[in-house]
Amino acid sequence: VRRVDLVLTGLGNVGRAFVKLAWEKRGLCRDRYGIDLRLKAALNSKGGFLASRASDAAGLADLPAAVPAPTQHSAWHPGLRLGEALGEGEPGVLVECTPTDIRTGEPGRAFMTEALGKGWHVAAASKGALVLDFPALSALAISNGVRLKYSGATAAALPTLDVGEVSLAAASVSRIEGILTGVTNHILSRMEGGIPFAAALKEAQDIGIAEPDPSLDIDGWDTACKILLISNAVAGTGFRLADVRREGIRNVTPGDLKQARAEGKAVKLLGRFIQEGGERQIEVAVSSVDRSHPLYGISGTNKAITYFTDTMGTITVAGGKSDPRGTAAALLKDIVNIFRGV
Ligand SMILES: NC(=O)c1ccc[n+]([C@@H]2O[C@H](COP(=O)([O-])OP(=O)(O)OC[C@H]3O[C@@H](n4cnc5c(N)ncnc54)[C@H](OP(=O)(O)O)[C@@H]3O)[C@@H](O)[C@H]2O)c1
């Protein structure tokens, strides 16, 4: 059994769900994959927990409960820096769960750069640094002989990259279409019932699936980030965020949805990569799809992705939890797969 040290940046919804899940699945990972996950440190913006050798297991187990009052915990170090958390021992995996900032990429960019440079693998849920600086981060990973995985940033529990990069190996992908943001799909589904946009958004906020500042989702940025990362990884494109033609769902009305229904269609916010001849385009667009389209029936908070290939036909994957636990599960999957060489 191989010991794998984990250092977590970000102790919010996803970070905490990850701590809990890694503890729950520790025995399974040891028995099935021969890896013994050990949470070495976990940081937020004020400091971090640093497990001492003697209290490793206990530290991992009681961290979720300790987070609300970290200063009461014996392993809490105010102002702990990532460099101290990574330490000098055998490198493991940085689990990056800080907020997504698509203007600066920080703090994830600095954390991933430091960890990769010190020979740590990275599993990321945050998108900012990946969207802004993937080529540099990827080159750093390669030059240090480590992996940079980001399922958590590309629709979380829905296996988008795994299918595209592993299952479609050697196929040419000419088109990718995805419903990649559960919140916007949920709002559109509710609006089909006649509820106006503002009320459907408020309802989504009230039940905790939309952020208090929902603009990343409803203005299409979240979908833009995901289709960009997926297209660049699977179709070998080199798009940047500025290349994405983007619209959100603010201007969609219940009348638009009703009319589409009358025509036998459904309105979806799609992230799309299209290759036609030598032209390659990437966009986020409010689109009417008819019954024959693989994404027609994907409603509520569900997500899905369709790959159009030359040799394998059209392949759709649908479902997958979108909540913090589903995202934590995607991070854990990436960690396990790093050590399985997948
Ligand atoms: N929520 C989901 O279901 C979901 C799904 C897929 C992907 N994601 C991505 O996962 C990431 C985390 O989401 P979340 O919902 O867990 O966010 P969150 O609840 O806002 O948590 C963010 C965490 O990052 C910490 N943080 C902020 N700045 C930091 C810094 N400079 N150094 C160290 N820690 C810092 C925060 O600490 P403080 O509390 O001290 O500020 C907090 O613990 C985001 O990038 C998001 O886009 C989330």
Coordinates of C-alpha atoms and ligand atoms in Angstrom, one line a residue:
V1 CA 0.0 0.0 0.0
R2 CA 1.4 3.4 -1.1
R3 CA 0.9 6.4 1.2
V4 CA -0.4 9.5 -0.7
D5 CA -0.2 12.8 1.1
L6 CA -2.9 15.3 0.2
V7 CA -2.8 19.1 0.7
L8 CA -6.1 20.9 0.3
T9 CA -6.4 24.6 -0.7
G10 CA -10.0 25.9 0.0
L11 CA -12.1 24.7 2.9
G12 CA -15.5 25.8 1.6
N13 CA -18.4 23.7 0.3
V14 CA -16.2 21.5 -1.9
G15 CA -13.2 21.4 0.3
R16 CA -15.2 20.2 3.3
A17 CA -17.1 17.7 1.2
F18 CA -13.8 16.4 0.0
V19 CA -12.3 16.0 3.5
K20 CA -15.4 14.0 4.5
L21 CA -15.5 11.9 1.4
A22 CA -11.8 11.1 1.4
W23 CA -12.2 9.9 5.0
E24 CA -15.2 7.8 4.1
K25 CA -13.5 6.2 1.1
R26 CA -10.1 5.7 2.7
G27 CA -10.6 2.0 3.3
L28 CA -11.9 1.4 -0.2
C29 CA -9.0 3.3 -1.7
R30 CA -6.5 1.3 0.3
D31 CA -8.2 -2.1 -0.4
R32 CA -9.1 -1.6 -4.1
Y33 CA -6.3 0.7 -5.3
G34 CA -3.5 0.2 -2.9
I35 CA -3.3 3.9 -1.9
D36 CA -3.5 5.2 1.6
L37 CA -4.8 8.8 1.5
R38 CA -3.5 11.0 4.2
L39 CA -4.7 14.6 4.6
K40 CA -1.5 16.4 5.4
A41 CA -2.8 20.0 5.4
A42 CA -5.9 22.0 4.6
L43 CA -5.8 25.8 4.0
N44 CA -8.3 28.6 3.8
S45 CA -7.5 32.3 3.4
K46 CA -6.7 32.8 7.1
G47 CA -4.4 29.8 7.8
G48 CA -4.5 26.1 7.8
F49 CA -4.6 22.8 9.5
L50 CA -1.4 20.9 9.5
A51 CA -1.5 17.3 10.7
S52 CA 1.2 16.3 13.0
R53 CA 2.5 12.7 12.4
A54 CA 0.9 11.3 15.5
S55 CA -2.6 12.7 14.8
D56 CA -2.9 12.0 11.1
A57 CA -5.9 9.9 11.1
A58 CA -7.8 11.8 13.7
G59 CA -7.0 15.1 12.0
L60 CA -8.5 13.9 8.8
A61 CA -11.6 12.6 10.5
D62 CA -12.5 15.6 12.6
L63 CA -11.6 18.4 10.2
P64 CA -15.1 19.1 8.8
A65 CA -16.4 19.6 12.3
A66 CA -13.3 21.7 13.2
V67 CA -13.6 24.1 10.3
P68 CA -16.2 26.5 11.7
A69 CA -14.0 27.2 14.7
P70 CA -10.5 26.4 13.4
T71 CA -8.6 28.4 16.1
Q72 CA -9.9 25.9 18.7
H73 CA -8.2 23.0 17.0
S74 CA -4.7 21.9 18.0
A75 CA -3.6 21.5 14.3
W76 CA -4.7 25.0 13.3
H77 CA -1.8 27.4 12.3
P78 CA -2.9 31.0 11.6
G79 CA -1.3 32.3 8.4
L80 CA 0.0 28.9 7.3
R81 CA 1.5 29.2 3.8
L82 CA 1.2 26.6 1.1
G83 CA 5.0 26.1 1.0
E84 CA 5.0 25.1 4.7
A85 CA 2.1 22.8 4.1
L86 CA 3.7 21.0 1.2
G87 CA 6.8 20.6 3.3
E88 CA 9.9 18.7 2.4
G89 CA 8.7 15.1 2.3
E90 CA 7.5 12.9 -0.6
P91 CA 5.3 14.9 -2.8
G92 CA 1.6 13.9 -3.1
V93 CA -1.4 15.7 -4.6
L94 CA -2.6 19.3 -4.2
V95 CA -6.4 19.4 -4.2
E96 CA -7.3 22.9 -5.4
C97 CA -10.7 24.1 -4.2
T98 CA -10.4 27.9 -3.9
P99 CA -12.9 30.3 -5.6
T100 CA -12.9 30.6 -9.4
D101 CA -11.7 34.0 -10.6
I102 CA -11.7 34.2 -14.3
R103 CA -10.1 37.6 -14.4
T104 CA -6.9 36.8 -12.5
G105 CA -6.9 33.0 -12.0
E106 CA -5.9 33.6 -8.4
P107 CA -5.4 32.2 -5.9
G108 CA -5.5 28.9 -7.7
R109 CA -2.8 29.8 -10.2
A110 CA -0.2 30.6 -7.6
F111 CA -1.1 27.5 -5.6
M112 CA -1.0 25.1 -8.6
T113 CA 2.3 26.7 -9.9
E114 CA 4.0 26.2 -6.5
A115 CA 2.8 22.7 -6.1
L116 CA 3.6 21.5 -9.6
G117 CA 7.0 23.1 -9.4
K118 CA 7.7 21.1 -6.3
G119 CA 6.7 17.8 -8.0
W120 CA 3.2 17.6 -6.6
H121 CA 0.3 16.3 -8.8
V122 CA -2.7 18.6 -8.9
A123 CA -6.4 17.8 -8.9
A124 CA -8.4 21.0 -9.4
A125 CA -12.0 22.1 -9.0
S126 CA -11.4 25.8 -9.5
K127 CA -11.4 27.0 -13.1
G128 CA -9.8 30.4 -13.2
A129 CA -6.2 29.5 -13.6
L130 CA -7.0 26.6 -16.0
V131 CA -9.0 28.8 -18.3
L132 CA -6.4 31.6 -18.3
D133 CA -3.1 29.7 -18.1
F134 CA -3.6 26.1 -19.0
P135 CA -0.6 25.8 -21.4
A136 CA 1.9 27.1 -18.8
L137 CA 0.5 24.9 -16.0
S138 CA 0.4 21.9 -18.3
A139 CA 4.0 22.5 -19.4
L140 CA 5.1 22.8 -15.8
A141 CA 3.4 19.5 -14.9
I142 CA 5.1 17.8 -17.8
S143 CA 8.5 19.2 -17.0
N144 CA 8.1 18.0 -13.4
G145 CA 6.8 14.5 -14.4
V146 CA 3.5 15.0 -12.6
R147 CA -0.2 15.1 -13.6
L148 CA -2.6 18.0 -13.7
K149 CA -6.2 16.7 -13.5
Y150 CA -9.4 18.8 -13.5
S151 CA -12.5 16.8 -13.7
G152 CA -13.9 18.9 -10.9
A153 CA -13.7 22.0 -13.1
T154 CA -15.3 20.4 -16.1
A155 CA -18.8 19.5 -15.0
A156 CA -17.7 17.6 -11.8
A157 CA -19.3 14.2 -11.5
L158 CA -20.3 14.1 -15.2
P159 CA -17.4 12.3 -16.9
T160 CA -16.6 14.8 -19.7
L161 CA -12.8 14.6 -19.9
D162 CA -12.6 10.9 -19.1
V163 CA -14.8 10.0 -22.0
G164 CA -13.3 12.5 -24.4
E165 CA -9.7 11.8 -23.6
V166 CA -9.7 8.1 -22.8
S167 CA -12.7 6.5 -24.4
L168 CA -12.5 8.5 -27.6
A169 CA -8.7 8.0 -28.1
A170 CA -7.7 8.2 -31.8
A171 CA -11.2 9.3 -32.9
S172 CA -11.5 12.8 -34.4
V173 CA -14.1 14.9 -32.7
S174 CA -15.8 17.4 -35.1
R175 CA -18.4 18.7 -32.7
I176 CA -19.0 18.8 -29.0
E177 CA -22.3 20.0 -27.4
G178 CA -23.0 20.2 -23.7
I179 CA -25.5 21.2 -21.1
L180 CA -22.7 21.9 -18.7
T181 CA -24.3 24.1 -16.0
G182 CA -27.0 22.5 -13.9
V183 CA -28.3 25.9 -12.5
T184 CA -29.1 27.4 -15.9
N185 CA -30.7 24.2 -17.1
H186 CA -32.9 24.1 -13.9
I187 CA -34.0 27.7 -14.4
L188 CA -34.9 27.0 -18.1
S189 CA -36.9 23.9 -17.0
R190 CA -38.8 26.0 -14.4
M191 CA -39.5 28.7 -17.0
E192 CA -41.1 26.2 -19.3
G193 CA -43.8 26.0 -16.6
G194 CA -44.5 29.7 -17.2
I195 CA -42.3 31.2 -14.4
P196 CA -40.5 34.3 -15.4
F197 CA -36.7 34.4 -15.4
A198 CA -36.3 36.5 -12.2
A199 CA -38.6 34.3 -10.2
A200 CA -37.0 31.1 -11.4
L201 CA -33.6 32.5 -10.5
K202 CA -34.8 33.6 -7.0
E203 CA -36.2 30.1 -6.5
A204 CA -32.9 28.5 -7.5
Q205 CA -31.1 30.8 -5.0
D206 CA -33.6 30.0 -2.3
I207 CA -33.0 26.3 -2.6
G208 CA -29.2 26.8 -2.6
I209 CA -28.3 25.8 -6.2
A210 CA -27.6 29.3 -7.5
E211 CA -25.0 31.5 -6.0
P212 CA -26.0 34.9 -4.4
D213 CA -24.1 36.4 -7.3
P214 CA -25.3 34.2 -10.1
S215 CA -23.7 36.0 -13.0
L216 CA -21.0 33.3 -13.6
D217 CA -23.7 30.8 -14.3
I218 CA -26.6 32.7 -15.9
D219 CA -24.4 34.9 -18.2
G220 CA -22.8 31.7 -19.6
W221 CA -19.3 32.2 -18.2
D222 CA -19.4 28.9 -16.3
T223 CA -20.4 27.0 -19.5
A224 CA -17.8 29.0 -21.5
C225 CA -15.0 27.9 -19.1
K226 CA -16.1 24.2 -19.3
I227 CA -16.5 23.9 -23.0
L228 CA -13.2 25.7 -23.5
L229 CA -11.3 23.3 -21.2
I230 CA -13.0 20.3 -22.7
S231 CA -12.5 21.4 -26.3
N232 CA -8.9 22.2 -25.8
A233 CA -8.3 18.8 -24.1
V234 CA -10.4 16.6 -26.4
A235 CA -10.3 18.3 -29.8
G236 CA -6.7 19.7 -29.4
T237 CA -7.8 23.3 -29.9
G238 CA -6.0 26.2 -28.2
F239 CA -9.0 28.5 -27.5
R240 CA -8.8 31.3 -25.0
L241 CA -11.8 32.7 -23.1
A242 CA -11.9 35.7 -25.5
D243 CA -12.5 33.3 -28.4
V244 CA -15.8 32.1 -26.9
R245 CA -18.9 33.7 -28.4
R246 CA -21.1 33.8 -25.4
E247 CA -24.7 34.5 -24.4
G248 CA -26.5 33.8 -21.2
I249 CA -30.2 33.2 -20.3
R250 CA -31.2 36.6 -18.9
N251 CA -33.2 37.5 -21.9
V252 CA -35.0 34.3 -22.4
T253 CA -38.8 34.6 -21.7
P254 CA -41.4 31.9 -20.8
G255 CA -42.9 32.9 -24.2
D256 CA -39.8 31.8 -26.0
L257 CA -39.9 28.4 -24.3
K258 CA -43.6 28.0 -25.0
Q259 CA -43.2 28.7 -28.6
A260 CA -40.3 26.3 -28.9
R261 CA -42.4 23.6 -27.2
A262 CA -45.2 24.3 -29.7
E263 CA -42.7 23.6 -32.5
G264 CA -41.6 20.3 -30.8
K265 CA -38.4 21.8 -29.5
A266 CA -36.7 22.6 -26.2
V267 CA -34.6 25.6 -25.3
K268 CA -31.2 24.8 -23.8
L269 CA -28.0 26.8 -22.9
L270 CA -25.4 24.9 -24.9
G271 CA -21.7 25.0 -24.8
R272 CA -20.5 24.1 -28.3
F273 CA -17.3 23.4 -30.2
I274 CA -17.8 23.1 -34.0
Q275 CA -15.2 22.1 -36.6
E276 CA -16.3 22.7 -40.2
G277 CA -13.7 22.4 -42.9
G278 CA -10.7 24.3 -41.6
E279 CA -12.9 26.5 -39.3
R280 CA -13.1 25.9 -35.6
Q281 CA -15.5 27.8 -33.4
I282 CA -16.5 27.8 -29.8
E283 CA -19.6 29.3 -28.3
V284 CA -22.2 29.4 -25.6
A285 CA -25.6 29.9 -27.1
V286 CA -29.3 29.7 -26.1
S287 CA -30.4 27.0 -28.6
S288 CA -33.6 25.3 -29.7
V289 CA -33.1 21.6 -30.1
D290 CA -35.6 19.2 -31.6
R291 CA -36.7 15.8 -30.4
S292 CA -34.0 14.0 -32.3
H293 CA -31.2 15.9 -30.5
P294 CA -29.4 13.8 -27.8
L295 CA -29.7 16.7 -25.3
Y296 CA -33.5 17.4 -25.9
G297 CA -34.6 15.4 -22.8
I298 CA -32.0 16.7 -20.4
S299 CA -34.0 18.7 -17.9
G300 CA -33.7 20.1 -14.3
T301 CA -30.3 20.2 -12.8
N302 CA -29.0 17.4 -15.1
K303 CA -26.1 18.0 -17.3
A304 CA -24.9 16.1 -20.4
I305 CA -22.3 16.2 -23.1
T306 CA -22.4 14.8 -26.7
Y307 CA -19.3 14.1 -28.8
F308 CA -19.7 13.8 -32.5
T309 CA -16.8 11.6 -33.8
D310 CA -15.6 10.2 -37.2
T311 CA -15.2 6.6 -36.1
M312 CA -17.3 6.0 -33.1
G313 CA -20.5 7.8 -34.0
T314 CA -22.3 10.1 -31.6
I315 CA -21.7 9.5 -27.9
T316 CA -23.7 11.2 -25.1
V317 CA -23.1 11.0 -21.4
A318 CA -25.7 12.4 -19.1
G319 CA -26.4 12.8 -15.4
G320 CA -23.9 13.1 -12.6
K321 CA -24.3 15.0 -9.3
S322 CA -23.5 18.8 -9.5
D323 CA -23.3 19.5 -5.8
P324 CA -20.2 19.8 -3.6
R325 CA -20.2 16.0 -2.8
G326 CA -20.3 15.2 -6.5
T327 CA -17.4 17.6 -7.1
A328 CA -15.5 16.0 -4.2
A329 CA -16.1 12.6 -5.8
A330 CA -14.7 13.9 -9.1
L331 CA -11.6 15.1 -7.3
L332 CA -11.2 11.8 -5.6
K333 CA -11.6 10.0 -8.9
D334 CA -8.8 12.1 -10.4
I335 CA -6.5 11.3 -7.5
V336 CA -7.1 7.6 -7.8
N337 CA -6.6 7.7 -11.5
I338 CA -3.3 9.5 -11.2
F339 CA -2.0 6.5 -9.3
R340 CA -3.6 4.0 -11.7
G341 CA -1.9 5.9 -14.6
V342 CA -5.2 6.8 -16.3
Ligands
LIG1 N1 -19.9 24.3 -5.3 C1 -19.9 23.3 -6.2 O1 -20.7 22.4 -6.3 C2 -18.8 23.3 -7.3 C3 -18.8 22.5 -8.4 C4 -17.8 22.4 -9.3 C5 -16.7 23.3 -9.1 N2 -16.7 24.2 -8.1 C6 -15.5 25.0 -7.9 O2 -14.8 24.6 -6.7 C7 -14.2 25.7 -6.1 C8 -14.7 25.8 -4.6 O3 -16.1 26.0 -4.6 P1 -16.8 26.2 -3.2 O4 -18.3 26.2 -3.5 O5 -16.3 25.2 -2.2 O6 -16.4 27.7 -2.8 P2 -16.4 28.3 -1.3 O7 -17.4 27.6 -0.5 O8 -16.5 29.8 -1.6 O9 -15.0 28.0 -0.7 C9 -13.8 28.6 -1.1 C10 -12.7 28.3 -0.1 O10 -11.5 28.9 -0.6 C11 -10.8 29.6 0.5 N3 -10.0 30.6 0.0 C12 -10.3 31.8 -0.6 N4 -9.2 32.5 -0.9 C13 -8.1 31.7 -0.4 C14 -6.7 31.9 -0.4 N5 -6.1 33.0 -0.9 N6 -6.0 30.9 0.2 C15 -6.5 29.8 0.7 N7 -7.9 29.6 0.7 C16 -8.6 30.5 0.1 C17 -12.0 30.2 1.3 O11 -11.5 30.5 2.5 P3 -12.2 31.7 3.5 O12 -13.5 31.1 3.9 O13 -11.2 31.9 4.5 O14 -12.4 32.8 2.5 C18 -12.9 29.0 1.3 O15 -12.5 28.1 2.3 C19 -14.6 27.0 -6.9 O16 -13.6 27.3 -7.7 C20 -15.8 26.5 -7.7 O17 -15.9 27.1 -9.0 C21 -17.7 24.2 -7.2

